[in-house]
CSV table of C-alpha atoms and ligand atoms in Angstrom, one decimal:
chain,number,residue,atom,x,y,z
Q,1,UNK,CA,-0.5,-19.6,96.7
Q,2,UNK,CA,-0.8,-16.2,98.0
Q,3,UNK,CA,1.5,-15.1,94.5
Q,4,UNK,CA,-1.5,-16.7,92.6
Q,5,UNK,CA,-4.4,-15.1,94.1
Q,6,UNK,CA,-2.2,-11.9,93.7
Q,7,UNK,CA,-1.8,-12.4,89.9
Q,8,UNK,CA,-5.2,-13.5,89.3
Q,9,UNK,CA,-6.6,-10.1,90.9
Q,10,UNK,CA,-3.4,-8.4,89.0
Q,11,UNK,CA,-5.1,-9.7,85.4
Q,12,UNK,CA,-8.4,-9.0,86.4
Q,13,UNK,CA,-7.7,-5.8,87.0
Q,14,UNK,CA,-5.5,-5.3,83.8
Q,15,UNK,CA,-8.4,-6.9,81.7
Q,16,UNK,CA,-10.1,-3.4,82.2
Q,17,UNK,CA,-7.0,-1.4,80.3
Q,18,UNK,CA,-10.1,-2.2,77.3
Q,19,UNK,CA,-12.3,0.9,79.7
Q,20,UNK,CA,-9.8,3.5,79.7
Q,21,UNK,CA,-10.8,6.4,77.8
Q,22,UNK,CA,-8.7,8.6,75.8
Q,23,UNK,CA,-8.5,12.7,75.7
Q,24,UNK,CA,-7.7,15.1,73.9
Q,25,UNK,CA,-7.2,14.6,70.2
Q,26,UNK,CA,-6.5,10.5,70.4
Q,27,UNK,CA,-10.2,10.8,71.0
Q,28,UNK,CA,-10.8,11.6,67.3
Q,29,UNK,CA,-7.4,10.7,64.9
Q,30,UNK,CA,-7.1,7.2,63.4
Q,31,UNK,CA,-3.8,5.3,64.6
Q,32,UNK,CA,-2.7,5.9,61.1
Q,33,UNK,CA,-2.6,9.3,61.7
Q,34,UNK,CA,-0.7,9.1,65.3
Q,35,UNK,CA,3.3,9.9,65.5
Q,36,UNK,CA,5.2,7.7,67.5
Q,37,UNK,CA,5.0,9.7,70.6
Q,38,UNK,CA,1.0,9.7,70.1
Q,39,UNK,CA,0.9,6.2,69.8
Q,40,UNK,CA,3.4,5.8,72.9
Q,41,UNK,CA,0.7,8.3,74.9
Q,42,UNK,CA,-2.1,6.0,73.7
Q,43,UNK,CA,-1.1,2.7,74.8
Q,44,UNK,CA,0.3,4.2,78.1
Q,45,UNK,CA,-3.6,5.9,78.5
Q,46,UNK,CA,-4.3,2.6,78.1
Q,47,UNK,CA,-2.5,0.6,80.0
Q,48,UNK,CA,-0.4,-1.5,77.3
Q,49,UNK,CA,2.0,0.6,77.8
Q,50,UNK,CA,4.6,1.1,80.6
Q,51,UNK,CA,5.0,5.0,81.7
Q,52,UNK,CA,8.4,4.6,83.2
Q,53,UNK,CA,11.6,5.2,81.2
Q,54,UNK,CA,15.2,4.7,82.4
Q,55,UNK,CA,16.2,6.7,79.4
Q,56,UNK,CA,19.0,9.2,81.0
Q,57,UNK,CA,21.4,11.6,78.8
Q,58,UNK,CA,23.7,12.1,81.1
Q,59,UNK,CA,26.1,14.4,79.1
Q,60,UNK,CA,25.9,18.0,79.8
Q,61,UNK,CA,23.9,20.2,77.6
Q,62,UNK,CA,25.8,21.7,74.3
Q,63,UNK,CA,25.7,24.7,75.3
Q,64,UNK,CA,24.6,27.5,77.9
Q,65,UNK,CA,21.0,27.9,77.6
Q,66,UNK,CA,21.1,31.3,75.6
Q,67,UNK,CA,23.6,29.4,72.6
Q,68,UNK,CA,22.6,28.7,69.0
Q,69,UNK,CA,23.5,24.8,70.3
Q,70,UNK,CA,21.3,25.0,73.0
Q,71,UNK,CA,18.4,26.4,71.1
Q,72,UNK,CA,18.5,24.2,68.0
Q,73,UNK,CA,18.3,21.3,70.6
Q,74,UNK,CA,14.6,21.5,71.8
Q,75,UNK,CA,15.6,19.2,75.2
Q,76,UNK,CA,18.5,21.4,75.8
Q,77,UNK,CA,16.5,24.4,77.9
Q,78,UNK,CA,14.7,21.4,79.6
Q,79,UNK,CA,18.3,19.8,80.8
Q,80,UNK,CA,19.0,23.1,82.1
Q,81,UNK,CA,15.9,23.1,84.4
Q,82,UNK,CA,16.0,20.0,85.6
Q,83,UNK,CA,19.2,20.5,86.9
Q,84,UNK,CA,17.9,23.6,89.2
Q,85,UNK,CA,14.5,21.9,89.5
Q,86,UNK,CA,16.7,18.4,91.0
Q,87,UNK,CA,18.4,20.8,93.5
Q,88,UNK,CA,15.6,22.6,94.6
Q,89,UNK,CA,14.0,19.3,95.4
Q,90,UNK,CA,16.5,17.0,97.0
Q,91,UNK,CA,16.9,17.9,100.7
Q,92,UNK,CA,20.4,17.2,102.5
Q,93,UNK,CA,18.7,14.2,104.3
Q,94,UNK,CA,18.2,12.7,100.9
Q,95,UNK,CA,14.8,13.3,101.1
Q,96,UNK,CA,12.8,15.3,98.8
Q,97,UNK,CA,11.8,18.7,100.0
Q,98,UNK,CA,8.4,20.8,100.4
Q,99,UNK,CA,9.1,22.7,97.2
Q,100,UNK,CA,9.2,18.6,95.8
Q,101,UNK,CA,6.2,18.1,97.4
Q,102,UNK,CA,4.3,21.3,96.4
Q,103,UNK,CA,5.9,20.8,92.9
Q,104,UNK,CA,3.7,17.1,92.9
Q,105,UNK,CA,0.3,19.0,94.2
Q,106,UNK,CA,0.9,21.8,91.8
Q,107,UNK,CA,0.9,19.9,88.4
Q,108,UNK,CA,-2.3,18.1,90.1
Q,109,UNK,CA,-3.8,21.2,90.7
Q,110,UNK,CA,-3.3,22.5,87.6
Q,111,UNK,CA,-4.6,19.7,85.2
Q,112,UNK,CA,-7.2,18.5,87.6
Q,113,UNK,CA,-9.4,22.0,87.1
Q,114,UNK,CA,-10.8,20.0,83.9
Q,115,UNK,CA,-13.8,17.6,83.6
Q,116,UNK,CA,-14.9,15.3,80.5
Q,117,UNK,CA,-17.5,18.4,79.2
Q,118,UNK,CA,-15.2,21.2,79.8
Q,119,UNK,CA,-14.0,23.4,76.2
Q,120,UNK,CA,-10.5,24.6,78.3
Q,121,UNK,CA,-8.7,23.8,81.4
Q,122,UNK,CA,-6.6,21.2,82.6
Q,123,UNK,CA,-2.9,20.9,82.3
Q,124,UNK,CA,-2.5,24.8,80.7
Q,125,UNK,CA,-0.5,26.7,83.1
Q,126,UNK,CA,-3.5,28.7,84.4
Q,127,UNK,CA,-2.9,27.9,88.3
Q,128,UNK,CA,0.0,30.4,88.2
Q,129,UNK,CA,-1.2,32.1,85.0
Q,130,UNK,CA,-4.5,33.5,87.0
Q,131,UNK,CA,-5.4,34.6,90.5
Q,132,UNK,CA,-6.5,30.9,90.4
Q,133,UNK,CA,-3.7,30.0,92.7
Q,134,UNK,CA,-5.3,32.3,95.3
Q,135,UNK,CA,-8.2,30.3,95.5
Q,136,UNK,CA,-8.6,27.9,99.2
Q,137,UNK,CA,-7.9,25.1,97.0
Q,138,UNK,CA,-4.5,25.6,96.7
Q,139,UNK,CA,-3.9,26.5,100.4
Q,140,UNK,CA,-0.4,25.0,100.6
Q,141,UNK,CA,1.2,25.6,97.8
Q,142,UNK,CA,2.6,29.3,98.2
Q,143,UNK,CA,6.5,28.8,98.4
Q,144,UNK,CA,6.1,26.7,94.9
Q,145,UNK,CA,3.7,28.9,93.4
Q,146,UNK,CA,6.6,31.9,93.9
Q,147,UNK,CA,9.3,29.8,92.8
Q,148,UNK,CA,7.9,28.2,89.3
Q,149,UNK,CA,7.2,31.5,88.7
Q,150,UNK,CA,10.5,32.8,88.9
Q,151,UNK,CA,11.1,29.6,86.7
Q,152,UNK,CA,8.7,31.0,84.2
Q,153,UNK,CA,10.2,34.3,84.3
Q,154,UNK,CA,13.6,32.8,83.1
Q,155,UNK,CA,13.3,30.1,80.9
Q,156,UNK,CA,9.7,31.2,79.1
Q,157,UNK,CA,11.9,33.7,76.6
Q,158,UNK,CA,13.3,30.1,75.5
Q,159,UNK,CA,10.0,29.4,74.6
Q,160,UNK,CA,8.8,26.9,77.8
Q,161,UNK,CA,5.0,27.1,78.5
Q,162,UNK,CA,3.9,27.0,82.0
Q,163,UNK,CA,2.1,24.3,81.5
Q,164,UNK,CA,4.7,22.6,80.7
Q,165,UNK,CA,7.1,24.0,83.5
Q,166,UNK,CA,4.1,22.4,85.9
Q,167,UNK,CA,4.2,19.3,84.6
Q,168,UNK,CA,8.0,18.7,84.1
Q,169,UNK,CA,8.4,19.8,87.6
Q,170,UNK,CA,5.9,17.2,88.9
Q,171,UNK,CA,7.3,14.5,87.2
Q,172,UNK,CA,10.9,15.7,88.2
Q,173,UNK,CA,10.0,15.7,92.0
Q,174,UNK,CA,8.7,12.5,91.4
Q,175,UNK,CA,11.9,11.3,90.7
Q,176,UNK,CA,13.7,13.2,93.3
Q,177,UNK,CA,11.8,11.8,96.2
Q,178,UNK,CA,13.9,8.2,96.9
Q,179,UNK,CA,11.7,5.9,95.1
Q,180,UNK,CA,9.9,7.4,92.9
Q,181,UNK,CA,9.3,6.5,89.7
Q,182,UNK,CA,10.9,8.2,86.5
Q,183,UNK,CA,7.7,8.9,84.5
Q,184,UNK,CA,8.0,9.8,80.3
Q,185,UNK,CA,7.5,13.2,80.3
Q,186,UNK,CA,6.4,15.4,77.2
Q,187,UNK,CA,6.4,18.6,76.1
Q,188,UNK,CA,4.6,21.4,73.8
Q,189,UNK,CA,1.7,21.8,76.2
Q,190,UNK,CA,-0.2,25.3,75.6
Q,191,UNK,CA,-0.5,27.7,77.8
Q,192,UNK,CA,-4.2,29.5,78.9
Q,193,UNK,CA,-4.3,32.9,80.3
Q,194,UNK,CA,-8.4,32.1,81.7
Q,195,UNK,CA,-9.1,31.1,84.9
Q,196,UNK,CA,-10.6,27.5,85.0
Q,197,UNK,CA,-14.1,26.6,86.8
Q,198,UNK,CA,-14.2,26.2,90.4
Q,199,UNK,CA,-15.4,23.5,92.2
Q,200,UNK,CA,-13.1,20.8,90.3
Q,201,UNK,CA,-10.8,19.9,92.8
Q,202,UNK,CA,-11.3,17.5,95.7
Q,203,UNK,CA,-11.7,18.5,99.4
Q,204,UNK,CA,-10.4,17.1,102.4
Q,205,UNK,CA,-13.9,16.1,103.4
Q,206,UNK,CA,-15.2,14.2,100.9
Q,207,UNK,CA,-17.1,11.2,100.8
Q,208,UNK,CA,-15.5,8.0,98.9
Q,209,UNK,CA,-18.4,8.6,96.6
Q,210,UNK,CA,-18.0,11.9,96.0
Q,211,UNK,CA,-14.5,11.7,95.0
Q,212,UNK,CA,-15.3,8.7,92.8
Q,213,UNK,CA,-17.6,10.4,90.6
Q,214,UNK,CA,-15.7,13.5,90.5
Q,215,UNK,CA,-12.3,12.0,89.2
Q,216,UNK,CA,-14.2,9.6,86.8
Q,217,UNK,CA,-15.7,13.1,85.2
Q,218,UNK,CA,-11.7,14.0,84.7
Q,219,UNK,CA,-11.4,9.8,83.1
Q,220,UNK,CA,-10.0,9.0,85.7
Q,221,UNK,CA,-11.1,5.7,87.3
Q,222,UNK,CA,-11.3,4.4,91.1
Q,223,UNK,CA,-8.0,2.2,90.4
Q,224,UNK,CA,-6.0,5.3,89.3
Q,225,UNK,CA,-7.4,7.5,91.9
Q,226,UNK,CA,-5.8,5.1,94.8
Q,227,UNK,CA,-2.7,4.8,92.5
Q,228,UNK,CA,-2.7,8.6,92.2
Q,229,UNK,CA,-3.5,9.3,95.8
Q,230,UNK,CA,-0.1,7.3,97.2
Q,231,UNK,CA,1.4,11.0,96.3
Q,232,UNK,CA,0.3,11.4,100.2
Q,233,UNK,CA,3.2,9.4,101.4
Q,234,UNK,CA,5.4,12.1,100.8
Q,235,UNK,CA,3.1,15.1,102.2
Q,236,UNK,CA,3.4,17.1,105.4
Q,237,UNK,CA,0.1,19.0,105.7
Q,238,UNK,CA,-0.5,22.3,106.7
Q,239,UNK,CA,-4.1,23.5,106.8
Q,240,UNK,CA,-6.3,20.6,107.4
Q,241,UNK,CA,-5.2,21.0,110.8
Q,242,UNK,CA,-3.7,24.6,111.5
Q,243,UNK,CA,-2.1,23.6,114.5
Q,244,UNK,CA,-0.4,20.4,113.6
Q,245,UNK,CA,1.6,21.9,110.9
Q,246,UNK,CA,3.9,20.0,108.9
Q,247,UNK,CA,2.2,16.8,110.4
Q,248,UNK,CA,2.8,14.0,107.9
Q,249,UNK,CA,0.4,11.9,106.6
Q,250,UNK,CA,2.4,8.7,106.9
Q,251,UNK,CA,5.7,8.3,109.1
Q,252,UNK,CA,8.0,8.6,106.2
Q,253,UNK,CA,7.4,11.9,104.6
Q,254,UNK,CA,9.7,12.8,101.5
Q,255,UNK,CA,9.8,9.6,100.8
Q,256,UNK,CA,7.9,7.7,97.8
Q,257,UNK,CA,7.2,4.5,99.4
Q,258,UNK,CA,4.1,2.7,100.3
Q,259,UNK,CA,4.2,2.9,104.0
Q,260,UNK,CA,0.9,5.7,103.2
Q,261,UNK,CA,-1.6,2.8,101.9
Q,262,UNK,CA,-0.7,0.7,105.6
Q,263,UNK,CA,-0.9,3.3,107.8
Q,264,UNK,CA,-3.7,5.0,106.5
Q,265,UNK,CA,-5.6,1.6,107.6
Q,266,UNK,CA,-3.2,0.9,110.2
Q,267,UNK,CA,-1.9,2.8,113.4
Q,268,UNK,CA,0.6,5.3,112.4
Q,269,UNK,CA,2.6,7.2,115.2
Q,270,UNK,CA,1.0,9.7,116.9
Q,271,UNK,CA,2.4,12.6,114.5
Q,272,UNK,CA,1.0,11.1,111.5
Q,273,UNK,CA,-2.7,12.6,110.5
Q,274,UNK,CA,-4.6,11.0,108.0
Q,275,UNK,CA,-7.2,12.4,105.9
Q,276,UNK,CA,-10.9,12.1,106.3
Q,277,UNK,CA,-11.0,11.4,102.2
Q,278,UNK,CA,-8.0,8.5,102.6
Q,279,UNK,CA,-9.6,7.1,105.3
Q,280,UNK,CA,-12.7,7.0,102.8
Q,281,UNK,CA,-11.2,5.8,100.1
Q,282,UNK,CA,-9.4,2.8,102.0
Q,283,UNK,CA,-12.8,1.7,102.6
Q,284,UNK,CA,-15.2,1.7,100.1
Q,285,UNK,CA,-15.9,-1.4,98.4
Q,286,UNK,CA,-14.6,0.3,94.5
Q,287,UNK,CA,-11.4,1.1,95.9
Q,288,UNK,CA,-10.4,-0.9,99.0
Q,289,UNK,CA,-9.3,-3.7,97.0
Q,290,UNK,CA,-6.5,-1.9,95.0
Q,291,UNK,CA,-5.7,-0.2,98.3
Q,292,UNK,CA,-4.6,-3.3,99.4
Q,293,UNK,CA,-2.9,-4.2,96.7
Q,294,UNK,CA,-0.5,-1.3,97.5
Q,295,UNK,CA,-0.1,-2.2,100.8
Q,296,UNK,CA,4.0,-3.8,100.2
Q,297,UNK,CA,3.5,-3.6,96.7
Q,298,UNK,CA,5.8,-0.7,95.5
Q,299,UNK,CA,6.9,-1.6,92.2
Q,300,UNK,CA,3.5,-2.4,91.1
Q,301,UNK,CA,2.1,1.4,92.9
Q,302,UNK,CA,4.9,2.3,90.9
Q,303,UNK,CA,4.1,0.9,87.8
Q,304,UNK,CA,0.7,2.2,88.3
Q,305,UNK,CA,1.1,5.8,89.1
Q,306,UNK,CA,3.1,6.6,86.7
Q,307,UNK,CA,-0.2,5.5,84.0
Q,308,UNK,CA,-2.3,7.8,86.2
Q,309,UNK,CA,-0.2,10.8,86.2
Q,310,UNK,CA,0.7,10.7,82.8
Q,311,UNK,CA,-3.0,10.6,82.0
Q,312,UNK,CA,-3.4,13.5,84.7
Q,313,UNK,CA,-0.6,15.7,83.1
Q,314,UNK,CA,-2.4,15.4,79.9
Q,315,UNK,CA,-6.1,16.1,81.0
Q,316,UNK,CA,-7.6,19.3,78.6
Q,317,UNK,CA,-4.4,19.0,76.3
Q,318,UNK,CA,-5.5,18.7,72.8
Q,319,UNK,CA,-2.3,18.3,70.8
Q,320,UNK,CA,-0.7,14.9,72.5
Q,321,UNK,CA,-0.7,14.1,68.7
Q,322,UNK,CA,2.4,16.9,68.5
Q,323,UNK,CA,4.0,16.7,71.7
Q,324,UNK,CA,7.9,16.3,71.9
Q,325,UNK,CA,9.4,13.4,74.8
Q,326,UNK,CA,12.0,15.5,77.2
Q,327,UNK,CA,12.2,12.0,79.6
Q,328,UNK,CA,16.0,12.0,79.2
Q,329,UNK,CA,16.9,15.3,80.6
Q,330,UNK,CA,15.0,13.6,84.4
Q,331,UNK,CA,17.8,12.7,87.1
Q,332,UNK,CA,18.1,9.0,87.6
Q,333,UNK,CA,15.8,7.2,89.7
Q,334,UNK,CA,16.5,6.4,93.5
Q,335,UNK,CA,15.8,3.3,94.0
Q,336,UNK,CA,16.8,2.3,97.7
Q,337,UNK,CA,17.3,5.0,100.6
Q,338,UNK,CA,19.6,4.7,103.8
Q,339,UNK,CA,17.8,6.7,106.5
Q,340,UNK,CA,20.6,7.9,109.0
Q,341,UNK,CA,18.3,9.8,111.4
Q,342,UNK,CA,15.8,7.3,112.3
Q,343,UNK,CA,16.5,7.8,116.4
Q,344,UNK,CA,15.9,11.7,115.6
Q,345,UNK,CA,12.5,10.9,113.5
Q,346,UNK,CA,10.9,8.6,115.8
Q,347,UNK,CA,11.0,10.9,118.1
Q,348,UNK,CA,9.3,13.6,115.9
Q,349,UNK,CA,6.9,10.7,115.4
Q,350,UNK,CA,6.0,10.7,118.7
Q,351,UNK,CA,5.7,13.9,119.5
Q,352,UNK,CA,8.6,15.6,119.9
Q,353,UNK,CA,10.8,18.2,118.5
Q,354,UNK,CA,8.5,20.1,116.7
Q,355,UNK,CA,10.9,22.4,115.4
Q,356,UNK,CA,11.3,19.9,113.3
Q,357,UNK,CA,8.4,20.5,111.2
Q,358,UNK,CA,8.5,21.3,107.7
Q,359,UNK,CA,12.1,20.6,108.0
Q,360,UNK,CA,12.5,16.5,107.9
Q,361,UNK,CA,14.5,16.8,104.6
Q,362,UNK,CA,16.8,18.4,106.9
Q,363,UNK,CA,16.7,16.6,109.9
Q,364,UNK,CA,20.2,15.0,109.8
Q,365,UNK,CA,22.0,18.8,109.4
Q,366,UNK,CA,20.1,19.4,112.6
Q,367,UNK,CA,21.6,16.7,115.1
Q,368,UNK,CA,23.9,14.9,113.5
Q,369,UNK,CA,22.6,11.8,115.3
Q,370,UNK,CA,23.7,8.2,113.3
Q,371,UNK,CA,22.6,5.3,113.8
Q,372,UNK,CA,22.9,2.2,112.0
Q,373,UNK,CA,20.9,3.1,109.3
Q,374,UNK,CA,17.9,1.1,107.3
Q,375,UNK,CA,18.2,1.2,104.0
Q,376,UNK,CA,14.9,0.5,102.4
Q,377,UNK,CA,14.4,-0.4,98.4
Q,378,UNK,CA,11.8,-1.0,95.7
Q,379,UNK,CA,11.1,-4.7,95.7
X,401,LIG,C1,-9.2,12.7,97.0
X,401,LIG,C2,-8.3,13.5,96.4
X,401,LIG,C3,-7.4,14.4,97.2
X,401,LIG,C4,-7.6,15.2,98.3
X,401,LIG,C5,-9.0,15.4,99.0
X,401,LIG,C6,-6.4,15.8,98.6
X,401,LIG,C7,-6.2,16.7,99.7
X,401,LIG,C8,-5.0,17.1,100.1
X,401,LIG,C9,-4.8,18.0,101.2
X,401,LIG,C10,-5.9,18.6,102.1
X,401,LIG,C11,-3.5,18.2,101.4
X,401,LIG,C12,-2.8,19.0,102.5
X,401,LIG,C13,-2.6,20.5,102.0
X,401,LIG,C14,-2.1,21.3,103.2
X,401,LIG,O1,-2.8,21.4,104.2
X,401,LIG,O2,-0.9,21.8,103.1
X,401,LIG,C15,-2.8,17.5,100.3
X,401,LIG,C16,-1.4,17.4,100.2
X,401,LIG,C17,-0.8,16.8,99.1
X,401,LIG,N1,-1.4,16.2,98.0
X,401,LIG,FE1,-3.4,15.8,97.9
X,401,LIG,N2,-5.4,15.4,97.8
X,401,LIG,C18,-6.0,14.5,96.8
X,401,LIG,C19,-5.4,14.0,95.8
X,401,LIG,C20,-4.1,14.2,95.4
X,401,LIG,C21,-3.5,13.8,94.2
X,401,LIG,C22,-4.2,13.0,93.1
X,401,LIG,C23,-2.1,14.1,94.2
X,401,LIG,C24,-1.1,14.0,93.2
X,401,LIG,C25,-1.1,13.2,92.2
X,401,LIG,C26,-1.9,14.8,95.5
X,401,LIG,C27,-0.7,15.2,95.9
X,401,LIG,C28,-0.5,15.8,97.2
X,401,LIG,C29,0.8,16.1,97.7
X,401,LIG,C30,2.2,15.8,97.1
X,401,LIG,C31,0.6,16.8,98.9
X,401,LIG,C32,1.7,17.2,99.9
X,401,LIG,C33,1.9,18.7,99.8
X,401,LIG,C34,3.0,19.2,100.9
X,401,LIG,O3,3.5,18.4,101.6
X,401,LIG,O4,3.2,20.4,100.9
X,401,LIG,N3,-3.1,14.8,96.2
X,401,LIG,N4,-3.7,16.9,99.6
């Protein structure tokens, strides 16, 4: 019975894939006109689409990033990237690491500087173009600002935009991080050397209301906002509270589960803080109801988040039409987890070892306590 009601509300809520709006140039061409990549981008902007892709070339690149192979293959340099970008982000716990988790907020913080009147912006690479990055938005986000740069600085002679470098490392981390989804990624962004607006980006102490209207100006509606907001599972905060740094906002951090959307309405351990804007958004009648359905539903968060990033990688771009798919050079998805420290991270739950902070995708190195260990999976 309960399987009914759930597909029922499931439909109901697919039914609206008619509202989503488009960007960029899918605004204006006809579907004649549309490659096969900007049709793909269409029907994933709305919803007919799935954004996930299992697509993996697994072979190593033809050649060393600097040969005639590698640059006549236009994946090849992205291969090559993902391979430093998957070891930057997979911590020796086997969870995914700050830099992951910074990589995630980044390409947020990039594309969402964008709304549906703005003439530039978005997903161009100004965050880390500009002095943009200094701004108290993008408190946090230091240690991955420094090291995409040094990205840029390497492979951007090979002709990768920043924009794109954002993006692919968002979507890469995503992947990293046990659980999380392996979402199409695409290419041939352009890059903007101009600051965007201020103001743009969400705070911390929102109201529910606030927010709503402020992602819908970006096309992005309540439902994709609580898809899009399960990025918090993984997060360990830093400046919401100064002196509860590293605090995670649900009790599994680096992980890309849906233990976030429970807790958040639930009673975490003491450790965890949750925000004043989730806590909002939990709430409020436009998005409580696809909150809920999160709540044990990790395919389907899944499912959905990959929609809503894709659409938030692409916000401000205006050649989808043109862009290039790169999905294959992603590392396979991790679909289960075994946790082999849990003795060590209850007790940083509840209170304890605080050296521990910032460092839970290396908490096993740091005890070398084993239990018998959980393994947890998509369902
Ligand atoms: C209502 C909208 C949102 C608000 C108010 C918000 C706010 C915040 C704040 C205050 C932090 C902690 C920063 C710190 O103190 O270090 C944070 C972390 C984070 N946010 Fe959001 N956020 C929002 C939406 C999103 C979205 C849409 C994404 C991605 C799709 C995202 C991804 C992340 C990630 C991955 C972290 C963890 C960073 C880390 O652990 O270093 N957030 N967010």
């Amino acid at each position: 019975m309960s399987g009914t009601v759930a597909q029922l509300r499931r439909s109901a809520l697919e039914t609206r894939a008619d509202a989503k709006q488009l960007i960029g140039d899918l605004k204006t061409l006809k579907d004649s006109q549309l490659t096969s990549i900007g049709k793909d981008i269409k029907a994933i902007l709305q919803y007919t689409l799935s954004a996930e892709s299992s697509t993996i070339d697994a072979s190593a690149p033809p050649g060393t990033v600097d040969s005639a192979a590698c640059k006549a293959d236009l994946c090849c340099v992205w291969k090559w990237i993902s391979y430093e970008m998957t070891a930057a982000f997979n911590g020796t716990s086997g969870r995914c690491t700050k830099l992951a988790r910074g990589a995630v907020r980044l390409g947020f913080h990039d594309a969402a500087v964008w709304t549906n009147t703005s003439t530039s912006g978005g997903a161009d690479g100004s965050i880390l173009l500009t002095n943009e990055i200094d701004r108290s938005d993008n408190n946090g986000l230091s240690a991955i600002a420094t090291q995409t740069k040094a990205w840029y600085n390497k492979y951007n002679k090979y002709g990768v935009s920043m924009a794109d470098l954002i993006q692919m490392g968002a979507n890469i981390a995503t992947v990293v991080c046990p659980l999380g989804p392996r979402v199409r990624s695409f290419v041939g962004r352009k890059d903007n050397a101009n600051a965007g607006a201020t103001g743009l980006l969400p705070a911390e102490t929102d109201s529910a209301d606030k927010l709503i209207k402020l992602f819908a100006a970006k096309t992005i509606d309540a439902h994709d906002l609580v898809a899009l907001l399960g990025a918090h599972t993984t997060s360990q905060q830093h400046f919401v509270n100064t002196t509860r740094d590293g605090d995670p906002q649900d009790s599994t951090p680096g992980i890309w589960d849906v233990q976030f959307y429970g807790e958040t309405t639930g009673s975490p351990p003491p450790r965890v803080i949750k925000f004043r804007s989730d806590i909002a958004l939990s709430k409020d009648s436009r998005t409580q109801p696809e909150w809920q359905q999160f709540v044990g539903g990790q395919a389907h968060w899944n499912t959905d988040y990959a929609k809503a990033y894709t659409r938030m990688s692409l916000l401000g771009v205006n050649n989808i039409n043109d862009l290039k798919e790169c999905t294959k050079v992603l590392p396979p998805a991790r679909t289960s987890f075994t946790n082999q420290d849990q003795v060590l991270l209850d007790m940083w739950l509840q209170g304890q070892f605080n050296q521990l902070n910032n460092m839970v995708d290396d908490a096993i190195m740091l005890t070398g306590v084993i239990t018998t260990p959980p393994t947890v999976s998509i369902g």
